[in-house]
Amino acid sequence: MKKKITIIGSGFSALAASCYLAQSGHEVSVYEKNASIGGRARQLKSNGFTFDMGPSWYWMPDVFERFFADFGKKTTDYYELIKLSPAYRVYYGIDDFIAIADNLPAIVATFEEIEKGSGQILQDFMTEAQSNYAIAIKELVYRPGVSPLELVTVATAKKVGQFFSTISRDVRKKFKNERLIQILEFPVLFLGAKPSDTPSFYSFMNYADFGLGTWHPKTGMFDVVNAIESLARELGVRFYTNSPIEKIIVQNKTAKAIVVHGTRIDSDLVVSGADYQHTETLLDPEYRVYSKDYWESRVFAPSSLLFYVGFNKKIPNISHHALFFDVDFKQHAKDIYDQPQWPKEPLFYANFPSLTDPTAAPAGMESGFFLVPLAPGIEDTEALREEYFNKIMHRFETLTNQSVQNNIIFKHSFCKNDFVEQYNSYKGNAYGMANTLLQTAFLRPKLKSKKVKNLFFTGQLTVPGPGVPPALISGKLVSQLIEKQFKES
């Protein structure tokens, strides 16, 4: 039976949910707070430069293919992918970096060159990581987090020990070179937690990295947003931007409507892809499932200090993605998770999309995106932003052996306060809730409200967790739960 469904937010999970629900024949409307769709994956254009404002890594291409295949489509129907070679560089000193190749044999050779004997160890590690990836993708992440029994399969039973050890512990047992260890610990940072707090099973992220490679949509990650929006419109979804939700109206313990600009908009069911904690503040207190103390007790993924920078020249000695690990990796992690504060010596990430996509900058120029992971909830001021911009740019110039600051003709910053103001993000987190052992699967906030009928949630604070591929999966999971309810009612 056709239902009228309202979706709050237009990030990847909300967009995915809108497609699945429209495909099932429902009347779907998406309401977005900001002027353009995409949630954190919006696009910034200024002075001839183009920047993806949020996600910039395209990993797990099979998940994107599976999403579009659900609608009889392929990614190539909407956008072109470029495999990056090298995938990324990791800098440790002046002109001292490790380039991660675009194929596993070459990466194995790099490891062997740096630490004798580590090549075969890496090959064995990746075999295990690939096995974990197959289990995760085929058996676990497409489950709705309703019951702990979802984690119990023949395959996971054989790997139960990996849920009680950690990535950091396992990697350090196998490898001695600190640089190689950091490279292997890096991918789980996308899960929002320290490697020392992330279960060993999540080594499947290493397979996503070394095994499946790093890709780039031809003109940026916003290509994917445009693709899913196009698919959604083909399916009949309607979009309303500049439409912040003021309240979710509940009658007889059932979600009945939303309020936008003082106007009540009725629907049969509400799905929120907005920040979970914020969404519950749109409800009267008696209908909120998770308390203030609950959210305070969760381990959240970092916030970020972001700079979108336009240079009036081409930048040499750099790759599309670059990680700067020339300072203490562990100390920066402590400054995020253990004793939240601005890090004295921050690690940072730089992304130069115009190396791959000429349309990202005017001819002869370069667009750059710089990111410093920060603890959520800390102080954010313009003075601190500028101080840290100068810190990382000085290090960038030193490590890549060049001068670039005098060539900056455009700069825009984005930090904790902006995450709160523009995305209603809890404490200004950038990636949602971390995937630690006690915040995995059925232990995450639920897709379906326990107190309000016909109110559902999707996105990075619920199942399966942070990241673009998990967000697409979350949209599918919530739509399946909704269809199941409709069939049972």
Short mmCIF file of C-alpha atoms in Angstrom, two decimals:
data_model
loop_
_atom_site.label_atom_id
_atom_site.label_comp_id
_atom_site.label_asym_id
_atom_site.label_seq_id
_atom_site.Cartn_x
_atom_site.Cartn_y
_atom_site.Cartn_z
CA MET A 1 0.00 0.00 0.00
CA LYS A 2 1.38 3.40 -0.99
CA LYS A 3 2.41 5.55 1.99
CA LYS A 4 3.44 9.17 2.34
CA ILE A 5 6.98 9.18 3.77
CA THR A 6 8.95 12.18 5.00
CA ILE A 7 12.76 11.99 5.15
CA ILE A 8 14.74 14.48 7.23
CA GLY A 9 18.16 15.36 5.79
CA SER A 10 19.81 14.55 2.47
CA GLY A 11 23.11 12.89 3.34
CA PHE A 12 24.06 9.58 1.74
CA SER A 13 21.94 7.45 4.09
CA ALA A 14 18.83 9.61 3.60
CA LEU A 15 19.33 9.69 -0.17
CA ALA A 16 19.71 5.91 -0.27
CA ALA A 17 16.61 5.39 1.88
CA SER A 18 14.62 7.73 -0.37
CA CYS A 19 15.52 5.63 -3.42
CA TYR A 20 14.59 2.30 -1.85
CA LEU A 21 11.32 3.60 -0.43
CA ALA A 22 10.32 5.27 -3.71
CA GLN A 23 11.18 2.07 -5.57
CA SER A 24 8.68 0.30 -3.29
CA GLY A 25 5.99 2.64 -4.54
CA HIS A 26 5.78 5.16 -1.74
CA GLU A 27 5.44 8.94 -2.03
CA VAL A 28 8.75 10.19 -0.68
CA SER A 29 9.72 13.77 0.19
CA VAL A 30 13.17 14.81 1.44
CA TYR A 31 13.59 17.96 3.57
CA GLU A 32 17.09 19.43 3.81
CA LYS A 33 18.13 22.17 6.24
CA ASN A 34 20.78 23.66 3.97
CA ALA A 35 20.59 25.23 0.52
CA SER A 36 21.93 22.17 -1.30
CA ILE A 37 21.60 18.46 -0.81
CA GLY A 38 24.33 16.03 0.25
CA GLY A 39 24.57 16.64 3.98
CA ARG A 40 28.24 16.59 4.95
CA ALA A 41 29.05 15.71 1.33
CA ARG A 42 28.16 19.14 -0.01
CA GLN A 43 30.26 21.00 -2.53
CA LEU A 44 31.96 24.39 -2.22
CA LYS A 45 32.59 26.48 -5.34
CA SER A 46 34.36 29.83 -5.22
CA ASN A 47 36.83 31.86 -7.29
CA GLY A 48 36.97 29.10 -9.91
CA PHE A 49 37.89 26.44 -7.34
CA THR A 50 35.73 23.41 -6.48
CA PHE A 51 35.96 21.43 -3.24
CA ASP A 52 34.18 18.42 -1.78
CA MET A 53 33.35 19.72 1.69
CA GLY A 54 33.15 16.33 3.36
CA PRO A 55 34.05 12.78 2.29
CA SER A 56 36.97 12.68 -0.12
CA TRP A 57 38.00 8.98 -0.10
CA TYR A 58 36.15 6.60 -2.43
CA TRP A 59 36.73 3.14 -0.94
CA MET A 60 34.75 -0.13 -1.17
CA PRO A 61 33.58 0.41 -4.76
CA ASP A 62 31.67 -2.87 -4.61
CA VAL A 63 29.22 -1.36 -2.10
CA PHE A 64 28.43 1.51 -4.51
CA GLU A 65 27.97 -0.99 -7.35
CA ARG A 66 25.65 -3.08 -5.19
CA PHE A 67 23.59 -0.01 -4.34
CA PHE A 68 23.02 0.98 -7.97
CA ALA A 69 22.49 -2.65 -9.00
CA ASP A 70 19.49 -2.74 -6.64
CA PHE A 71 17.85 -0.35 -9.12
CA GLY A 72 19.04 -2.07 -12.30
CA LYS A 73 21.77 0.53 -12.72
CA LYS A 74 25.56 0.76 -12.67
CA THR A 75 27.84 3.51 -11.35
CA THR A 76 28.95 4.08 -14.95
CA ASP A 77 25.40 5.13 -15.79
CA TYR A 78 26.04 8.22 -13.66
CA TYR A 79 29.75 8.88 -13.13
CA GLU A 80 33.26 7.82 -14.12
CA LEU A 81 35.78 6.44 -11.64
CA ILE A 82 39.55 6.94 -11.76
CA LYS A 83 41.79 4.60 -9.79
CA LEU A 84 44.46 6.67 -8.07
CA SER A 85 48.10 5.73 -8.60
CA PRO A 86 49.63 6.07 -6.12
CA ALA A 87 46.62 5.64 -3.86
CA TYR A 88 48.23 8.03 -1.37
CA ARG A 89 51.51 9.09 0.19
CA VAL A 90 52.47 9.05 3.86
CA TYR A 91 55.04 11.69 4.83
CA TYR A 92 57.48 11.20 7.72
CA GLY A 93 60.12 13.85 7.07
CA ILE A 94 61.51 16.26 4.49
CA ASP A 95 61.01 14.60 1.11
CA ASP A 96 60.70 11.38 3.11
CA PHE A 97 57.51 9.52 2.29
CA ILE A 98 56.09 6.10 1.50
CA ALA A 99 53.89 5.90 -1.60
CA ILE A 100 51.13 3.30 -1.42
CA ALA A 101 50.74 1.76 -4.86
CA ASP A 102 47.47 0.96 -6.62
CA ASN A 103 47.97 -2.82 -6.39
CA LEU A 104 48.78 -5.31 -3.65
CA PRO A 105 51.92 -6.93 -5.18
CA ALA A 106 53.61 -3.53 -5.36
CA ILE A 107 52.56 -2.72 -1.78
CA VAL A 108 53.95 -6.06 -0.62
CA ALA A 109 57.25 -5.19 -2.34
CA THR A 110 57.31 -1.79 -0.60
CA PHE A 111 56.83 -3.43 2.80
CA GLU A 112 59.58 -5.98 2.08
CA GLU A 113 61.97 -3.21 1.09
CA ILE A 114 61.36 -1.36 4.37
CA GLU A 115 61.28 -4.38 6.73
CA LYS A 116 62.82 -7.64 5.55
CA GLY A 117 60.36 -10.51 5.84
CA SER A 118 57.34 -8.23 6.15
CA GLY A 119 56.22 -8.76 2.55
CA GLN A 120 55.04 -12.33 3.15
CA ILE A 121 53.63 -11.34 6.54
CA LEU A 122 51.60 -8.62 4.82
CA GLN A 123 50.41 -11.09 2.18
CA ASP A 124 49.15 -13.44 4.91
CA PHE A 125 47.61 -10.53 6.82
CA MET A 126 45.75 -9.43 3.70
CA THR A 127 44.44 -12.93 3.08
CA GLU A 128 42.85 -12.79 6.53
CA ALA A 129 41.65 -9.22 5.94
CA GLN A 130 40.02 -10.27 2.66
CA SER A 131 38.25 -13.13 4.46
CA ASN A 132 36.99 -10.66 7.07
CA TYR A 133 35.83 -8.31 4.32
CA ALA A 134 33.80 -11.07 2.67
CA ILE A 135 32.16 -11.94 5.99
CA ALA A 136 31.49 -8.30 6.87
CA ILE A 137 29.97 -7.39 3.51
CA LYS A 138 28.11 -10.63 2.81
CA GLU A 139 26.96 -11.55 6.31
CA LEU A 140 27.13 -8.69 8.82
CA VAL A 141 26.81 -5.09 7.63
CA TYR A 142 23.55 -5.68 5.78
CA ARG A 143 21.84 -6.71 9.05
CA PRO A 144 19.71 -4.20 10.96
CA GLY A 145 21.29 -4.37 14.42
CA VAL A 146 18.12 -5.69 16.04
CA SER A 147 19.63 -8.70 17.82
CA PRO A 148 23.07 -9.89 19.00
CA LEU A 149 22.34 -13.12 17.14
CA GLU A 150 22.98 -11.25 13.90
CA LEU A 151 26.69 -11.52 14.70
CA VAL A 152 26.54 -15.27 15.27
CA THR A 153 27.31 -17.17 12.07
CA VAL A 154 29.49 -20.15 11.26
CA ALA A 155 32.06 -17.76 9.80
CA THR A 156 32.13 -15.34 12.74
CA ALA A 157 32.27 -18.19 15.25
CA LYS A 158 35.61 -19.15 13.74
CA LYS A 159 36.86 -15.59 14.23
CA VAL A 160 35.40 -14.81 17.64
CA GLY A 161 38.85 -14.04 19.05
CA GLN A 162 39.16 -11.16 16.60
CA PHE A 163 36.31 -9.36 18.33
CA PHE A 164 38.25 -9.31 21.61
CA SER A 165 41.69 -8.37 20.34
CA THR A 166 42.47 -5.05 18.65
CA ILE A 167 43.89 -3.91 15.34
CA SER A 168 46.82 -2.25 17.10
CA ARG A 169 47.71 -5.36 19.11
CA ASP A 170 47.55 -7.66 16.09
CA VAL A 171 49.49 -5.39 13.77
CA ARG A 172 52.24 -4.87 16.35
CA LYS A 173 52.62 -8.61 16.80
CA LYS A 174 53.31 -9.01 13.10
CA PHE A 175 55.31 -5.90 12.17
CA LYS A 176 58.16 -4.06 13.91
CA ASN A 177 58.71 -1.01 11.71
CA GLU A 178 56.72 1.87 13.17
CA ARG A 179 56.00 3.40 9.78
CA LEU A 180 54.47 0.21 8.44
CA ILE A 181 52.46 -0.16 11.64
CA GLN A 182 51.02 3.34 11.22
CA ILE A 183 50.08 2.66 7.60
CA LEU A 184 48.19 -0.48 8.67
CA GLU A 185 46.52 1.31 11.59
CA PHE A 186 45.44 4.26 9.45
CA PRO A 187 42.37 2.75 7.67
CA VAL A 188 40.47 2.05 10.89
CA LEU A 189 40.56 5.76 11.68
CA PHE A 190 37.66 5.95 9.20
CA LEU A 191 35.70 3.97 11.81
CA GLY A 192 36.14 6.82 14.26
CA ALA A 193 38.17 5.13 17.00
CA LYS A 194 41.78 4.51 18.01
CA PRO A 195 43.34 1.36 16.53
CA SER A 196 43.92 0.23 20.13
CA ASP A 197 40.13 0.32 20.69
CA THR A 198 39.06 -1.20 17.37
CA PRO A 199 38.41 -4.98 17.17
CA SER A 200 40.85 -7.00 15.05
CA PHE A 201 38.00 -8.12 12.81
CA TYR A 202 37.96 -4.62 11.33
CA SER A 203 41.18 -5.48 9.49
CA PHE A 204 38.73 -5.75 6.59
CA MET A 205 39.39 -2.02 6.23
CA ASN A 206 42.98 -2.92 5.25
CA TYR A 207 41.57 -5.03 2.44
CA ALA A 208 39.38 -2.10 1.40
CA ASP A 209 42.59 -0.05 1.25
CA PHE A 210 45.25 -2.35 -0.24
CA GLY A 211 42.97 -4.90 -1.91
CA LEU A 212 40.26 -2.79 -3.54
CA GLY A 213 42.19 0.42 -4.01
CA THR A 214 41.49 4.13 -3.74
CA TRP A 215 39.30 5.70 -6.41
CA HIS A 216 38.12 9.17 -7.34
CA PRO A 217 34.91 10.10 -9.15
CA LYS A 218 35.98 12.13 -12.17
CA THR A 219 34.85 15.51 -10.82
CA GLY A 220 34.75 14.66 -7.11
CA MET A 221 32.65 12.90 -4.50
CA PHE A 222 29.77 15.24 -5.26
CA ASP A 223 29.38 13.20 -8.46
CA VAL A 224 28.00 10.44 -6.24
CA VAL A 225 25.56 12.82 -4.54
CA ASN A 226 24.37 14.01 -7.95
CA ALA A 227 24.05 10.42 -9.13
CA ILE A 228 21.87 9.32 -6.22
CA GLU A 229 19.78 12.48 -6.43
CA SER A 230 19.23 11.79 -10.15
CA LEU A 231 18.22 8.22 -9.39
CA ALA A 232 15.89 9.40 -6.62
CA ARG A 233 14.20 11.92 -8.93
CA GLU A 234 13.82 9.22 -11.59
CA LEU A 235 11.97 7.21 -8.93
CA GLY A 236 9.72 10.15 -8.05
CA VAL A 237 11.36 11.53 -4.91
CA ARG A 238 10.74 15.22 -4.18
CA PHE A 239 13.38 17.45 -2.61
CA TYR A 240 12.92 20.58 -0.49
CA THR A 241 16.03 22.56 0.48
CA ASN A 242 16.31 25.44 2.98
CA SER A 243 13.79 23.47 5.04
CA PRO A 244 15.00 22.97 8.62
CA ILE A 245 12.73 20.76 10.73
CA GLU A 246 11.37 22.53 13.80
CA LYS A 247 9.43 19.68 15.35
CA ILE A 248 8.29 16.09 14.86
CA ILE A 249 4.63 15.87 15.86
CA VAL A 250 3.61 12.72 17.74
CA GLN A 251 0.00 11.75 18.37
CA ASN A 252 -1.04 8.54 20.10
CA LYS A 253 2.64 7.60 20.28
CA THR A 254 2.85 7.71 16.49
CA ALA A 255 4.86 10.11 14.28
CA LYS A 256 2.26 12.06 12.32
CA ALA A 257 3.96 15.14 10.89
CA ILE A 258 6.92 17.48 10.80
CA VAL A 259 6.93 21.24 11.15
CA VAL A 260 8.91 23.31 8.62
CA HIS A 261 8.88 27.14 8.77
CA GLY A 262 5.87 26.92 11.08
CA THR A 263 3.90 24.76 8.66
CA ARG A 264 2.69 21.30 9.58
CA ILE A 265 3.44 18.65 6.93
CA ASP A 266 1.57 15.40 7.51
CA SER A 267 2.93 11.99 6.61
CA ASP A 268 2.40 8.32 7.36
CA LEU A 269 5.99 7.76 8.45
CA VAL A 270 9.11 9.81 9.26
CA VAL A 271 12.72 8.76 8.61
CA SER A 272 15.52 10.92 9.97
CA GLY A 273 18.92 10.93 8.33
CA ALA A 274 19.86 13.95 10.41
CA ASP A 275 22.03 13.70 13.52
CA TYR A 276 20.32 11.15 15.78
CA GLN A 277 20.74 13.10 19.02
CA HIS A 278 19.46 16.28 17.40
CA THR A 279 16.48 14.46 15.89
CA GLU A 280 15.35 13.34 19.32
CA THR A 281 15.40 16.97 20.51
CA LEU A 282 12.66 17.58 17.91
CA LEU A 283 10.45 15.27 19.97
CA ASP A 284 8.77 16.05 23.26
CA PRO A 285 10.94 14.70 26.11
CA GLU A 286 8.74 11.69 26.87
CA TYR A 287 9.33 10.32 23.37
CA ARG A 288 13.14 10.43 23.46
CA VAL A 289 14.82 7.03 23.77
CA TYR A 290 18.38 8.16 24.54
CA SER A 291 19.16 10.48 27.45
CA LYS A 292 21.72 13.24 27.73
CA ASP A 293 23.81 10.90 29.89
CA TYR A 294 23.67 8.23 27.19
CA TRP A 295 25.11 10.55 24.54
CA GLU A 296 27.72 11.87 26.97
CA SER A 297 28.89 8.32 27.66
CA ARG A 298 29.38 7.36 23.99
CA VAL A 299 32.71 7.37 22.18
CA PHE A 300 32.32 9.77 19.29
CA ALA A 301 34.43 9.96 16.19
CA PRO A 302 36.59 13.07 15.89
CA SER A 303 35.56 16.48 14.75
CA SER A 304 37.75 18.12 12.14
CA LEU A 305 39.42 21.41 11.35
CA LEU A 306 39.13 21.80 7.59
CA PHE A 307 40.65 24.29 5.20
CA TYR A 308 39.65 24.65 1.56
CA VAL A 309 42.53 26.43 -0.15
CA GLY A 310 43.06 27.78 -3.66
CA PHE A 311 46.64 28.27 -4.92
CA ASN A 312 47.58 30.42 -7.91
CA LYS A 313 50.15 27.87 -9.10
CA LYS A 314 50.55 24.10 -9.50
CA ILE A 315 51.90 22.33 -6.41
CA PRO A 316 54.76 19.86 -7.00
CA ASN A 317 55.99 17.07 -4.69
CA ILE A 318 52.50 15.97 -3.68
CA SER A 319 49.87 13.30 -4.45
CA HIS A 320 46.08 13.41 -4.64
CA HIS A 321 45.85 12.10 -1.03
CA ALA A 322 48.66 12.69 1.47
CA LEU A 323 48.96 11.87 5.17
CA PHE A 324 51.45 13.74 7.34
CA PHE A 325 52.65 11.41 10.11
CA ASP A 326 55.86 13.23 10.98
CA VAL A 327 54.71 13.74 14.58
CA ASP A 328 53.61 11.41 17.40
CA PHE A 329 50.62 9.37 16.16
CA LYS A 330 49.76 8.11 19.66
CA GLN A 331 49.89 11.54 21.29
CA HIS A 332 47.49 13.05 18.76
CA ALA A 333 45.10 10.13 19.42
CA LYS A 334 45.30 10.83 23.15
CA ASP A 335 44.49 14.49 22.49
CA ILE A 336 41.31 13.37 20.71
CA TYR A 337 40.06 10.48 22.85
CA ASP A 338 41.75 10.45 26.27
CA GLN A 339 42.34 14.06 27.28
CA PRO A 340 40.41 16.13 24.73
CA GLN A 341 42.37 19.22 23.74
CA TRP A 342 43.85 20.93 20.73
CA PRO A 343 46.91 18.81 19.82
CA LYS A 344 50.26 20.51 20.26
CA GLU A 345 51.64 18.68 17.21
CA PRO A 346 48.76 17.60 14.97
CA LEU A 347 48.81 14.94 12.32
CA PHE A 348 47.03 16.19 9.23
CA TYR A 349 45.75 15.11 5.84
CA ALA A 350 45.95 16.96 2.53
CA ASN A 351 43.96 16.31 -0.63
CA PHE A 352 44.68 17.90 -4.01
CA PRO A 353 41.73 16.95 -6.25
CA SER A 354 42.94 19.17 -9.10
CA LEU A 355 45.84 16.73 -9.65
CA THR A 356 43.21 14.26 -10.89
CA ASP A 357 40.37 16.57 -11.92
CA PRO A 358 41.43 19.65 -13.91
CA THR A 359 37.99 21.24 -13.38
CA ALA A 360 38.68 21.57 -9.63
CA ALA A 361 40.87 24.66 -10.19
CA PRO A 362 41.47 27.30 -12.87
CA ALA A 363 44.16 26.48 -15.44
CA GLY A 364 47.66 26.53 -13.93
CA MET A 365 46.28 26.57 -10.37
CA GLU A 366 45.63 23.99 -7.62
CA SER A 367 42.83 23.27 -5.16
CA GLY A 368 43.80 21.86 -1.79
CA PHE A 369 41.83 20.46 1.13
CA PHE A 370 43.55 20.18 4.54
CA LEU A 371 42.14 18.31 7.54
CA VAL A 372 43.23 18.09 11.18
CA PRO A 373 41.32 15.55 13.33
CA LEU A 374 40.15 17.11 16.60
CA ALA A 375 38.30 16.03 19.71
CA PRO A 376 34.56 16.74 19.45
CA GLY A 377 33.20 19.37 21.79
CA ILE A 378 36.37 21.42 22.22
CA GLU A 379 36.67 25.20 21.94
CA ASP A 380 36.59 26.56 18.40
CA THR A 381 37.68 30.12 17.64
CA GLU A 382 38.93 31.95 14.57
CA ALA A 383 42.23 32.60 16.37
CA LEU A 384 42.76 28.87 16.99
CA ARG A 385 41.86 28.04 13.41
CA GLU A 386 44.42 30.53 12.11
CA GLU A 387 47.09 29.32 14.53
CA TYR A 388 46.66 25.75 13.36
CA PHE A 389 46.52 26.71 9.70
CA ASN A 390 49.91 28.35 10.09
CA LYS A 391 51.22 25.28 11.92
CA ILE A 392 50.22 22.77 9.28
CA MET A 393 51.17 24.98 6.34
CA HIS A 394 54.63 25.51 7.78
CA ARG A 395 55.02 21.74 8.16
CA PHE A 396 53.59 21.14 4.70
CA GLU A 397 56.10 23.52 3.15
CA THR A 398 58.98 21.96 5.08
CA LEU A 399 58.04 18.35 4.38
CA THR A 400 57.40 18.88 0.67
CA ASN A 401 60.39 21.22 0.35
CA GLN A 402 58.65 24.21 -1.20
CA SER A 403 57.00 27.56 -0.49
CA VAL A 404 53.26 27.89 -1.11
CA GLN A 405 51.72 30.23 1.48
CA ASN A 406 52.32 33.32 -0.62
CA ASN A 407 50.44 31.62 -3.45
CA ILE A 408 47.16 31.26 -1.56
CA ILE A 409 44.40 33.26 -3.23
CA PHE A 410 41.40 31.59 -1.58
CA LYS A 411 40.88 30.07 1.87
CA HIS A 412 37.77 28.92 3.73
CA SER A 413 37.77 27.15 7.10
CA PHE A 414 35.24 24.77 8.64
CA CYS A 415 35.42 23.40 12.18
CA LYS A 416 33.45 22.20 15.20
CA ASN A 417 31.15 25.21 15.43
CA ASP A 418 30.23 24.83 11.75
CA PHE A 419 29.45 21.12 12.17
CA VAL A 420 27.06 22.08 14.97
CA GLU A 421 25.48 25.03 13.17
CA GLN A 422 25.18 23.55 9.69
CA TYR A 423 24.61 19.85 10.45
CA ASN A 424 23.24 19.89 14.03
CA SER A 425 26.13 17.54 14.78
CA TYR A 426 26.49 16.37 18.38
CA LYS A 427 29.54 18.16 19.84
CA GLY A 428 30.51 18.97 16.28
CA ASN A 429 31.60 15.41 15.47
CA ALA A 430 32.49 14.85 11.82
CA TYR A 431 31.98 11.08 11.43
CA GLY A 432 29.33 9.97 13.91
CA MET A 433 29.79 7.42 16.67
CA ALA A 434 32.95 5.31 16.74
CA ASN A 435 32.79 1.59 15.94
CA THR A 436 34.33 0.28 19.16
CA LEU A 437 33.45 -3.22 20.42
CA LEU A 438 30.72 -1.85 22.70
CA GLN A 439 29.32 0.37 19.93
CA THR A 440 29.02 -2.20 17.17
CA ALA A 441 25.93 -3.61 15.44
CA PHE A 442 23.08 -4.19 17.93
CA LEU A 443 24.87 -2.00 20.52
CA ARG A 444 24.42 1.13 18.41
CA PRO A 445 21.32 3.41 18.52
CA LYS A 446 18.44 1.64 16.81
CA LEU A 447 17.08 2.21 13.33
CA LYS A 448 13.55 2.13 14.74
CA SER A 449 12.33 4.24 17.65
CA LYS A 450 11.26 2.19 20.67
CA LYS A 451 8.85 4.88 21.86
CA VAL A 452 7.33 6.36 18.69
CA LYS A 453 5.64 4.26 16.06
CA ASN A 454 6.49 5.12 12.45
CA LEU A 455 9.67 6.98 13.41
CA PHE A 456 12.91 5.58 11.97
CA PHE A 457 16.53 6.65 11.84
CA THR A 458 19.39 6.15 9.40
CA GLY A 459 22.98 7.33 9.14
CA GLN A 460 26.34 7.29 10.86
CA LEU A 461 25.08 7.27 14.45
CA THR A 462 23.09 4.11 13.88
CA VAL A 463 23.73 0.82 12.01
CA PRO A 464 26.19 -0.03 10.53
CA GLY A 465 28.36 3.01 11.34
CA PRO A 466 30.58 5.82 9.98
CA GLY A 467 31.62 6.21 6.34
CA VAL A 468 29.97 6.63 2.96
CA PRO A 469 29.55 2.91 2.10
CA PRO A 470 28.00 2.19 5.54
CA ALA A 471 25.68 5.16 5.02
CA LEU A 472 24.38 3.68 1.76
CA ILE A 473 23.87 0.38 3.57
CA SER A 474 22.09 2.13 6.44
CA GLY A 475 19.59 3.60 3.98
CA LYS A 476 18.86 0.14 2.64
CA LEU A 477 18.51 -1.39 6.12
CA VAL A 478 16.02 1.20 7.33
CA SER A 479 13.93 0.85 4.18
CA GLN A 480 13.80 -2.92 4.67
CA LEU A 481 12.64 -2.49 8.27
CA ILE A 482 9.94 -0.10 7.12
CA GLU A 483 8.72 -2.50 4.42
CA LYS A 484 8.66 -5.31 6.95
CA GLN A 485 6.48 -3.21 9.26
CA PHE A 486 4.10 -2.30 6.45
CA LYS A 487 3.69 -5.96 5.51
CA GLU A 488 3.04 -7.00 9.11
CA SER A 489 0.54 -4.23 9.84
#
